[in-house]
Every structure is written in C-alpha cells, then in structure tokens.
PDB file of C-alpha atoms in Angstrom:
ATOM      1  CA  MET J   1      20.027 -21.154 -98.322  1.00  0.00           C
ATOM      2  CA  ASP J   2      18.817 -18.930-101.183  1.00  0.00           C
ATOM      3  CA  LEU J   3      15.883 -20.832-102.405  1.00  0.00           C
ATOM      4  CA  THR J   4      15.904 -19.406-105.939  1.00  0.00           C
ATOM      5  CA  LEU J   5      19.625 -19.955-106.497  1.00  0.00           C
ATOM      6  CA  TRP J   6      19.292 -23.490-105.262  1.00  0.00           C
ATOM      7  CA  ALA J   7      16.276 -24.302-107.337  1.00  0.00           C
ATOM      8  CA  ARG J   8      17.905 -22.910-110.543  1.00  0.00           C
ATOM      9  CA  ASP J   9      21.130 -24.739-109.931  1.00  0.00           C
ATOM     10  CA  LEU J  10      19.340 -28.030-109.212  1.00  0.00           C
ATOM     11  CA  ALA J  11      17.061 -27.766-112.207  1.00  0.00           C
ATOM     12  CA  GLY J  12      19.894 -26.799-114.499  1.00  0.00           C
ATOM     13  CA  SER J  13      22.116 -29.564-113.361  1.00  0.00           C
ATOM     14  CA  LEU J  14      19.279 -32.056-114.055  1.00  0.00           C
ATOM     15  CA  LEU J  15      17.770 -30.676-117.268  1.00  0.00           C
ATOM     16  CA  ALA J  16      20.160 -28.478-119.140  1.00  0.00           C
ATOM     17  CA  ALA J  17      22.427 -31.073-120.814  1.00  0.00           C
ATOM     18  CA  PRO J  18      20.082 -34.023-121.294  1.00  0.00           C
ATOM     19  CA  LEU J  19      16.822 -32.006-121.996  1.00  0.00           C
ATOM     20  CA  PRO J  20      17.696 -28.413-123.193  1.00  0.00           C
ATOM     21  CA  ARG J  21      14.227 -27.786-124.446  1.00  0.00           C
ATOM     22  CA  ARG J  22      12.716 -28.866-121.116  1.00  0.00           C
ATOM     23  CA  TRP J  23      15.247 -26.627-119.418  1.00  0.00           C
ATOM     24  CA  ALA J  24      14.163 -23.748-121.571  1.00  0.00           C
ATOM     25  CA  HIS J  25      10.530 -24.272-120.628  1.00  0.00           C
ATOM     26  CA  SER J  26      11.412 -24.443-116.903  1.00  0.00           C
ATOM     27  CA  GLN J  27      13.263 -21.171-117.184  1.00  0.00           C
ATOM     28  CA  GLY J  28      10.290 -19.596-119.022  1.00  0.00           C
ATOM     29  CA  VAL J  29       7.809 -20.939-116.384  1.00  0.00           C
ATOM     30  CA  ALA J  30      10.055 -19.404-113.625  1.00  0.00           C
ATOM     31  CA  ALA J  31      10.139 -16.048-115.501  1.00  0.00           C
ATOM     32  CA  LYS J  32       6.321 -16.148-115.685  1.00  0.00           C
ATOM     33  CA  ALA J  33       6.270 -16.865-111.880  1.00  0.00           C
ATOM     34  CA  GLN J  34       8.407 -13.830-111.258  1.00  0.00           C
ATOM     35  CA  SER J  35       5.774 -11.792-112.977  1.00  0.00           C
ATOM     36  CA  LEU J  36       3.271 -12.864-110.321  1.00  0.00           C
ATOM     37  CA  ALA J  37       5.253 -11.647-107.403  1.00  0.00           C
ATOM     38  CA  GLY J  38       2.880  -8.750-106.906  1.00  0.00           C
ATOM     39  CA  ILE J  39      -0.142 -11.000-106.186  1.00  0.00           C
ATOM     40  CA  LEU J  40       1.736 -13.605-104.237  1.00  0.00           C
ATOM     41  CA  GLY J  41       3.549 -11.678-101.528  1.00  0.00           C
ATOM     42  CA  ASP J  42       5.575 -13.938 -99.234  1.00  0.00           C
ATOM     43  CA  ASP J  43       4.906 -16.973-101.430  1.00  0.00           C
ATOM     44  CA  ALA J  44       6.531 -15.448-104.511  1.00  0.00           C
ATOM     45  CA  GLU J  45       9.890 -17.161-103.851  1.00  0.00           C
ATOM     46  CA  LEU J  46       8.249 -20.539-103.246  1.00  0.00           C
ATOM     47  CA  LEU J  47       6.307 -20.313-106.507  1.00  0.00           C
ATOM     48  CA  TRP J  48       9.489 -19.308-108.442  1.00  0.00           C
ATOM     49  CA  ALA J  49      11.243 -22.387-107.114  1.00  0.00           C
ATOM     50  CA  ALA J  50       8.299 -24.650-107.840  1.00  0.00           C
ATOM     51  CA  ALA J  51       8.153 -23.195-111.381  1.00  0.00           C
ATOM     52  CA  MET J  52      11.841 -23.830-111.891  1.00  0.00           C
ATOM     53  CA  LEU J  53      11.611 -27.427-110.541  1.00  0.00           C
ATOM     54  CA  HIS J  54       8.282 -28.593-111.666  1.00  0.00           C
ATOM     55  CA  ASP J  55       9.612 -30.663-114.578  1.00  0.00           C
ATOM     56  CA  ILE J  56      12.741 -32.197-113.044  1.00  0.00           C
ATOM     57  CA  GLY J  57      11.033 -35.509-112.943  1.00  0.00           C
ATOM     58  CA  TYR J  58      11.659 -35.735-116.752  1.00  0.00           C
ATOM     59  CA  ALA J  59      15.374 -35.881-116.147  1.00  0.00           C
ATOM     60  CA  PRO J  60      16.661 -39.289-117.328  1.00  0.00           C
ATOM     61  CA  SER J  61      18.430 -39.793-114.015  1.00  0.00           C
ATOM     62  CA  LEU J  62      15.213 -39.337-112.116  1.00  0.00           C
ATOM     63  CA  ALA J  63      12.646 -40.986-114.316  1.00  0.00           C
ATOM     64  CA  THR J  64      11.650 -44.117-112.607  1.00  0.00           C
ATOM     65  CA  THR J  65       7.925 -44.319-112.810  1.00  0.00           C
ATOM     66  CA  GLY J  66       7.590 -42.432-116.136  1.00  0.00           C
ATOM     67  CA  PHE J  67       5.267 -39.921-114.355  1.00  0.00           C
ATOM     68  CA  HIS J  68       7.289 -36.841-114.030  1.00  0.00           C
ATOM     69  CA  PRO J  69       5.422 -35.016-111.243  1.00  0.00           C
ATOM     70  CA  LEU J  70       5.795 -38.034-108.945  1.00  0.00           C
ATOM     71  CA  ASP J  71       9.494 -38.757-109.931  1.00  0.00           C
ATOM     72  CA  GLY J  72      10.473 -35.151-109.456  1.00  0.00           C
ATOM     73  CA  ALA J  73       8.655 -34.881-105.948  1.00  0.00           C
ATOM     74  CA  ARG J  74      10.148 -38.134-104.815  1.00  0.00           C
ATOM     75  CA  TYR J  75      13.612 -36.799-105.717  1.00  0.00           C
ATOM     76  CA  LEU J  76      13.109 -33.518-103.939  1.00  0.00           C
ATOM     77  CA  ARG J  77      11.660 -35.266-100.913  1.00  0.00           C
ATOM     78  CA  ASP J  78      14.395 -38.049-100.636  1.00  0.00           C
ATOM     79  CA  HIS J  79      17.520 -36.212-101.969  1.00  0.00           C
ATOM     80  CA  SER J  80      17.233 -32.606-100.925  1.00  0.00           C
ATOM     81  CA  ALA J  81      16.154 -30.315 -98.038  1.00  0.00           C
ATOM     82  CA  ALA J  82      13.225 -29.028 -99.993  1.00  0.00           C
ATOM     83  CA  ASP J  83      10.400 -27.565 -98.068  1.00  0.00           C
ATOM     84  CA  GLU J  84       7.328 -29.825 -98.041  1.00  0.00           C
ATOM     85  CA  ARG J  85       5.109 -27.237 -99.667  1.00  0.00           C
ATOM     86  CA  LEU J  86       7.624 -27.039-102.574  1.00  0.00           C
ATOM     87  CA  VAL J  87       7.620 -30.807-103.013  1.00  0.00           C
ATOM     88  CA  ARG J  88       3.837 -30.920-102.923  1.00  0.00           C
ATOM     89  CA  LEU J  89       3.565 -28.196-105.588  1.00  0.00           C
ATOM     90  CA  VAL J  90       5.969 -30.069-107.882  1.00  0.00           C
ATOM     91  CA  ALA J  91       3.957 -33.314-107.316  1.00  0.00           C
ATOM     92  CA  ASN J  92       0.620 -31.804-108.115  1.00  0.00           C
ATOM     93  CA  HIS J  93       1.483 -29.193-110.679  1.00  0.00           C
ATOM     94  CA  SER J  94      -1.075 -28.568-113.584  1.00  0.00           C
ATOM     95  CA  CYS J  95      -3.828 -31.081-112.433  1.00  0.00           C
ATOM     96  CA  ALA J  96      -1.307 -34.004-112.000  1.00  0.00           C
ATOM     97  CA  LEU J  97      -3.904 -35.933-109.975  1.00  0.00           C
ATOM     98  CA  LEU J  98      -6.036 -36.356-113.193  1.00  0.00           C
ATOM     99  CA  GLU J  99      -3.074 -37.513-115.120  1.00  0.00           C
ATOM    100  CA  ALA J 100      -2.110 -39.827-112.201  1.00  0.00           C
ATOM    101  CA  GLU J 101      -5.553 -41.337-112.429  1.00  0.00           C
ATOM    102  CA  GLU J 102      -5.146 -42.009-116.115  1.00  0.00           C
ATOM    103  CA  ARG J 103      -1.949 -43.807-115.224  1.00  0.00           C
ATOM    104  CA  GLY J 104      -3.508 -45.860-112.342  1.00  0.00           C
ATOM    105  CA  MET J 105      -1.281 -43.836-109.863  1.00  0.00           C
ATOM    106  CA  ARG J 106      -3.749 -41.421-108.205  1.00  0.00           C
ATOM    107  CA  GLU J 107      -3.868 -43.181-104.860  1.00  0.00           C
ATOM    108  CA  GLU J 108      -0.082 -43.381-104.782  1.00  0.00           C
ATOM    109  CA  LEU J 109       0.327 -39.625-105.558  1.00  0.00           C
ATOM    110  CA  GLU J 110      -2.386 -38.534-103.145  1.00  0.00           C
ATOM    111  CA  ALA J 111      -0.942 -40.677-100.311  1.00  0.00           C
ATOM    112  CA  GLU J 112       2.603 -39.428-100.724  1.00  0.00           C
ATOM    113  CA  PHE J 113       2.011 -35.837-101.699  1.00  0.00           C
ATOM    114  CA  PRO J 114      -1.359 -34.378-100.909  1.00  0.00           C
ATOM    115  CA  ILE J 115      -2.443 -31.297-102.782  1.00  0.00           C
ATOM    116  CA  LEU J 116      -1.338 -28.144-101.042  1.00  0.00           C
ATOM    117  CA  ASP J 117      -4.138 -26.289 -99.266  1.00  0.00           C
ATOM    118  CA  HIS J 118      -3.305 -23.043-100.931  1.00  0.00           C
ATOM    119  CA  ALA J 119      -5.537 -22.550-104.013  1.00  0.00           C
ATOM    120  CA  GLU J 120      -3.905 -19.247-105.099  1.00  0.00           C
ATOM    121  CA  LEU J 121      -0.373 -20.837-105.125  1.00  0.00           C
ATOM    122  CA  VAL J 122      -1.622 -24.004-106.918  1.00  0.00           C
ATOM    123  CA  ASP J 123      -3.420 -21.922-109.501  1.00  0.00           C
ATOM    124  CA  ALA J 124      -0.384 -19.646-110.018  1.00  0.00           C
ATOM    125  CA  LEU J 125       1.786 -22.671-110.908  1.00  0.00           C
ATOM    126  CA  VAL J 126      -0.774 -23.937-113.369  1.00  0.00           C
ATOM    127  CA  TYR J 127      -0.916 -20.399-114.892  1.00  0.00           C
ATOM    128  CA  CYS J 128       2.843 -20.286-115.205  1.00  0.00           C
ATOM    129  CA  ASP J 129       3.097 -23.784-116.815  1.00  0.00           C
ATOM    130  CA  MET J 130       0.052 -23.422-119.125  1.00  0.00           C
ATOM    131  CA  THR J 131       1.098 -19.966-120.490  1.00  0.00           C
ATOM    132  CA  THR J 132       4.650 -21.050-121.381  1.00  0.00           C
ATOM    133  CA  THR J 133       5.655 -22.914-124.480  1.00  0.00           C
ATOM    134  CA  PRO J 134       8.071 -25.884-124.518  1.00  0.00           C
ATOM    135  CA  ASP J 135      10.717 -23.423-125.656  1.00  0.00           C
ATOM    136  CA  GLY J 136      10.170 -21.092-122.750  1.00  0.00           C
ATOM    137  CA  THR J 137       8.291 -18.278-124.491  1.00  0.00           C
ATOM    138  CA  PRO J 138       4.982 -16.855-123.358  1.00  0.00           C
ATOM    139  CA  THR J 139       1.694 -18.272-124.925  1.00  0.00           C
ATOM    140  CA  MET J 140      -1.964 -18.371-124.399  1.00  0.00           C
ATOM    141  CA  VAL J 141      -3.578 -21.356-122.558  1.00  0.00           C
ATOM    142  CA  ASP J 142      -5.539 -22.582-125.614  1.00  0.00           C
ATOM    143  CA  ALA J 143      -2.419 -22.544-127.763  1.00  0.00           C
ATOM    144  CA  ARG J 144      -0.431 -24.463-125.018  1.00  0.00           C
ATOM    145  CA  LEU J 145      -3.055 -27.174-124.625  1.00  0.00           C
ATOM    146  CA  ALA J 146      -3.372 -27.642-128.385  1.00  0.00           C
ATOM    147  CA  GLU J 147       0.451 -27.881-128.624  1.00  0.00           C
ATOM    148  CA  ILE J 148       0.548 -30.571-125.931  1.00  0.00           C
ATOM    149  CA  LEU J 149      -2.132 -32.525-127.839  1.00  0.00           C
ATOM    150  CA  THR J 150       0.073 -32.443-131.045  1.00  0.00           C
ATOM    151  CA  ARG J 151       2.821 -34.284-129.133  1.00  0.00           C
ATOM    152  CA  TYR J 152       0.718 -37.037-127.713  1.00  0.00           C
ATOM    153  CA  ASP J 153      -1.700 -39.612-129.100  1.00  0.00           C
ATOM    154  CA  ARG J 154      -5.265 -38.742-128.388  1.00  0.00           C
ATOM    155  CA  ASP J 155      -5.765 -42.047-126.511  1.00  0.00           C
ATOM    156  CA  SER J 156      -2.538 -41.872-124.620  1.00  0.00           C
ATOM    157  CA  ALA J 157      -2.541 -41.129-120.854  1.00  0.00           C
ATOM    158  CA  VAL J 158      -1.470 -37.561-121.557  1.00  0.00           C
ATOM    159  CA  GLY J 159      -3.971 -37.152-124.307  1.00  0.00           C
ATOM    160  CA  ARG J 160      -6.810 -38.318-122.205  1.00  0.00           C
ATOM    161  CA  PHE J 161      -5.654 -36.301-119.223  1.00  0.00           C
ATOM    162  CA  ILE J 162      -5.270 -33.111-121.163  1.00  0.00           C
ATOM    163  CA  ARG J 163      -8.851 -33.325-122.521  1.00  0.00           C
ATOM    164  CA  ARG J 164     -10.181 -34.187-119.055  1.00  0.00           C
ATOM    165  CA  ALA J 165      -8.117 -31.338-117.357  1.00  0.00           C
ATOM    166  CA  ASP J 166      -8.973 -28.809-120.048  1.00  0.00           C
ATOM    167  CA  GLU J 167     -11.692 -26.981-118.008  1.00  0.00           C
ATOM    168  CA  ASP J 168      -9.791 -27.026-114.843  1.00  0.00           C
ATOM    169  CA  LEU J 169      -6.582 -25.718-116.473  1.00  0.00           C
ATOM    170  CA  HIS J 170      -8.458 -22.909-118.134  1.00  0.00           C
ATOM    171  CA  ALA J 171     -10.260 -22.052-114.928  1.00  0.00           C
ATOM    172  CA  ALA J 172      -7.030 -21.780-112.963  1.00  0.00           C
ATOM    173  CA  VAL J 173      -5.444 -19.639-115.628  1.00  0.00           C
ATOM    174  CA  HIS J 174      -8.528 -17.294-115.664  1.00  0.00           C
ATOM    175  CA  ARG J 175      -8.492 -16.998-111.778  1.00  0.00           C
ATOM    176  CA  VAL J 176      -4.859 -15.820-111.896  1.00  0.00           C
ATOM    177  CA  GLU J 177      -5.559 -13.464-114.800  1.00  0.00           C
ATOM    178  CA  ALA J 178      -8.476 -11.938-112.757  1.00  0.00           C
ATOM    179  CA  ARG J 179      -6.206 -11.423-109.777  1.00  0.00           C
ATOM    180  CA  LEU J 180      -3.638  -9.757-111.940  1.00  0.00           C
ATOM    181  CA  ILE J 181      -6.232  -7.337-113.312  1.00  0.00           C
ATOM    182  CA  LEU J 182      -7.485  -6.578-109.812  1.00  0.00           C
ATOM    183  CA  THR J 183      -3.909  -5.635-108.557  1.00  0.00           C
ATOM    184  CA  GLU J 184      -3.207  -3.640-111.707  1.00  0.00           C
ATOM    185  CA  GLY J 185      -6.472  -1.652-111.539  1.00  0.00           C
TER     186      GLY J 185
END
C-alpha cells in the first residue's frame, strides 16, 4: 500500500465535498510536511500521511464526540489498517491533550492513544498545522494562533485551549525551525 496515496484518497473522500476549506487546510499541511522530508528521513512519509489525515475527525460522518482528534483517530483505528503511530499522531496533533483536558476528555484520549514517543515527529506535525492557514496557505505561527482565536469565543474550550497551549505550540514550531536551519547551514 502506498501510504501517501491512501492518506490523500481517504482524507479527500471525507473532507473535500462536505468541508472544502478543511480539505484545503489538510492539503496545505501535507505540503508543509513535504518540505520537512530532509529533516525527518524515514519518517517523512508517516508525517505526510498524518498531516493529510490530522483533521478528518471534522468530517460530519465521523464527528461523534465533537473532538476531532479523538474522532479521527478512532476512525483510523477502527475502520482502516492505519499504522498505530499514524493513529497516535492524529489523536494527539497540536497539543490535543490540553484541548481534551478543557473538554473533560484527557483521560479518555490518553488511555486510547498515548502520545507518540518521538518528539521530533510530534513537533513536525505541530509545525505543519500551526504554519498553515485554514485555506491551506503558509503563515506564521503567531498569525495562525490569532486567526484561531477569531473563530472561537475566548471562553470556549478551543479558546481556553489555544491560550493554554500557546507557549507549547510556539516552542514546537521554533524547534522545527531550528532543525531546518541546521540542515540548511
């Protein structure tokens, strides 16, 4: 099975028609993942697939809990032959544990999908997601976080989560940027 072809086809089938903007974002996140191939080596394909699939839990046909990382990971675990590392990346993308905590779902997420013990890969997915707009174009992490806060009430679960995760999200993006500079230099 070609992992990238499978991931693109699956994400497209779930997102393209009902959520075209989310589909554009996923494609942009995957394009950003492609740009990291030089620092990820053998994990480049896995990151690309996780980037393409990270938001499938928003698909109306999958949204059962209303928490997209958990809904997407459960779908991948229960209805596909996805590698466990891929499922865990989707479940925990972009500091999802902090949002799960805001939603009273942290224990559930941690029990089903422990965070992958591969910090560089986890950071890389944060970088790709947090430097891509909802329309799939590149952006800076500050602009992305500010944009998210414009879509959610400050006291909503997402609003509280983004404010709590701000430092961790910035740190992950900066770690990836530092690795990129080292490999380019």
